[in-house]
XYZ file of N, CA and C in Angstrom:
198
model
N -184.460 51.441 -28.246
C -183.284 50.943 -29.251
C -183.103 52.385 -28.632
N -181.127 53.716 -29.061
C -180.885 54.251 -28.834
C -180.198 54.167 -30.196
N -179.422 55.323 -31.149
C -178.349 56.106 -30.935
C -177.826 56.853 -30.018
N -176.096 56.096 -30.590
C -175.225 56.972 -29.971
C -175.200 58.035 -30.755
N -175.164 59.606 -29.379
C -175.502 60.601 -29.613
C -176.295 61.421 -29.534
N -177.325 60.401 -30.396
C -179.120 61.178 -29.946
C -179.755 61.176 -28.101
N -178.378 62.052 -27.222
C -178.844 62.056 -25.961
C -180.165 62.728 -25.736
N -181.494 63.058 -26.097
C -182.906 63.583 -25.791
C -183.468 63.016 -26.375
N -183.382 61.460 -27.211
C -184.206 60.787 -27.977
C -184.903 61.892 -28.598
N -185.043 63.154 -29.835
C -185.543 63.986 -30.350
C -185.064 62.498 -32.614
N -184.060 61.867 -32.654
C -184.288 61.077 -33.823
C -182.706 61.763 -34.128
N -182.428 62.956 -33.819
C -181.308 63.623 -34.012
C -179.881 63.718 -33.166
N -179.236 63.574 -34.188
C -177.808 63.767 -33.365
C -177.777 65.651 -33.613
N -177.505 66.458 -32.803
C -177.187 67.801 -33.052
C -176.988 68.487 -31.470
N -176.054 69.925 -32.211
C -175.478 70.045 -31.539
C -176.764 70.484 -29.594
N -177.339 70.697 -29.118
C -178.328 70.265 -28.954
C -178.243 68.838 -27.579
N -177.433 68.099 -28.422
C -177.239 66.996 -27.972
C -176.183 67.231 -26.956
N -175.148 68.500 -27.716
C -173.616 68.517 -27.063
C -174.494 69.654 -26.000
N -174.783 70.160 -25.870
C -175.110 70.974 -24.746
C -175.850 70.387 -23.617
N -176.586 69.167 -23.718
C -176.818 67.920 -22.749
C -174.921 68.093 -21.920
N -175.236 66.780 -23.153
C -173.769 66.483 -22.584
C -173.285 67.433 -21.603
N -172.493 68.714 -22.407
C -171.864 69.480 -20.939
C -172.644 69.381 -20.071
N -174.001 69.833 -20.352
C -173.988 70.487 -18.823
C -174.573 68.621 -17.464
N -174.741 67.501 -18.625
C -174.311 66.343 -17.540
C -173.038 66.769 -17.172
N -171.738 67.210 -18.213
C -170.757 66.328 -17.060
C -170.400 67.872 -16.314
N -170.966 68.957 -15.858
C -171.151 70.291 -14.955
C -171.867 69.478 -14.320
N -172.585 69.013 -13.660
C -173.589 68.559 -12.977
C -175.083 69.060 -12.760
N -175.053 69.438 -14.353
C -176.083 69.729 -14.015
C -177.854 68.714 -13.925
N -178.980 69.127 -13.232
C -179.994 68.059 -13.686
C -180.414 67.596 -14.797
N -180.023 66.847 -16.099
C -180.823 67.363 -17.099
C -180.951 65.524 -17.575
N -181.871 65.119 -17.972
C -182.743 64.675 -18.751
C -182.150 63.780 -19.688
N -180.677 62.987 -20.016
C -180.313 62.364 -21.058
C -180.163 60.197 -21.270
N -180.572 60.279 -22.203
C -180.347 59.025 -22.571
C -178.488 57.844 -21.981
N -177.871 58.243 -20.899
C -176.543 57.725 -20.392
C -176.482 57.441 -20.864
N -176.790 55.761 -21.750
C -176.162 54.864 -22.099
C -176.168 55.819 -23.635
N -176.429 56.790 -24.952
C -177.009 56.997 -26.449
C -175.455 58.141 -25.477
N -175.507 58.309 -24.517
C -173.990 59.496 -24.376
C -172.642 58.608 -24.009
N -172.681 57.602 -24.470
C -171.702 57.524 -23.863
C -171.250 56.905 -25.793
N -170.425 57.699 -25.973
C -170.680 57.452 -27.965
C -168.879 56.200 -27.969
N -168.338 56.343 -26.910
C -167.617 56.025 -27.410
C -167.285 54.449 -26.877
N -168.267 54.006 -25.850
C -168.873 52.771 -25.238
C -167.704 51.772 -24.576
N -166.907 53.280 -23.613
C -165.813 52.198 -22.085
C -167.090 52.503 -21.326
N -168.079 52.615 -21.789
C -169.324 51.583 -20.129
C -168.871 53.395 -18.722
N -168.637 54.677 -19.837
C -168.323 56.242 -18.543
C -168.783 57.085 -20.000
N -168.934 57.883 -19.305
C -170.037 59.008 -19.771
C -168.748 60.303 -19.113
N -168.068 60.744 -19.943
C -167.276 61.517 -19.690
C -166.710 62.956 -21.105
N -165.769 63.749 -20.522
C -165.323 64.939 -21.627
C -164.469 63.406 -22.750
N -164.289 62.534 -22.763
C -163.859 61.604 -24.300
C -164.932 61.621 -24.681
N -166.520 61.545 -23.896
C -167.077 61.267 -24.468
C -168.066 63.070 -25.818
N -168.036 63.485 -24.568
C -168.073 64.738 -25.046
C -167.150 65.362 -26.236
N -166.046 65.543 -26.745
C -164.842 65.495 -27.498
C -165.669 64.921 -28.719
N -165.946 63.853 -28.936
C -165.861 62.356 -29.826
C -167.231 63.563 -29.908
N -167.779 63.260 -30.005
C -169.621 63.746 -30.302
C -169.569 65.533 -31.034
N -168.756 66.306 -30.262
C -168.197 66.822 -31.047
C -167.462 67.672 -31.501
N -166.766 66.158 -32.117
C -165.840 65.977 -33.635
C -166.760 65.339 -34.789
N -167.674 65.077 -33.987
C -168.992 63.790 -35.008
C -169.570 64.889 -35.710
N -170.493 65.957 -35.300
C -171.065 66.788 -35.541
C -170.181 67.998 -36.479
N -168.920 68.238 -36.508
C -168.103 68.853 -37.227
C -166.688 68.065 -38.303
N -168.136 66.652 -37.913
C -168.361 65.972 -39.470
C -166.632 65.637 -40.155
N -165.787 64.939 -39.179
C -164.652 64.584 -38.764
C -164.210 63.174 -39.069
N -165.491 62.910 -39.256
C -165.839 61.154 -39.233
C -165.661 60.422 -38.950
N -165.914 60.718 -37.397
C -166.340 59.276 -36.017
C -167.549 58.987 -35.929
N -166.730 57.770 -36.192
C -167.789 56.512 -35.721
C -168.351 56.879 -34.307
N -169.777 56.897 -34.094
C -169.904 56.608 -32.508
C -170.614 55.169 -32.328
N -169.854 55.205 -30.829
C -170.527 53.871 -30.657
C -169.590 52.385 -30.546
N -169.891 51.897 -29.762
C -168.829 50.073 -29.939
C -168.774 50.283 -31.385
């Protein structure tokens, strides 16, 4: 089981998760939960997910996941 947005699996959604997502999108080798990274639930991990995760952390009232 995982929480959408908790890419590193530490039990919290933090800026570290956004950094990991940015690194993944830039093509870096990362160890992330790709299911958790698909925060909009569209089946792809892309820049849309990164924007939503940043908005969530900024307190925009974004709901992560399907």
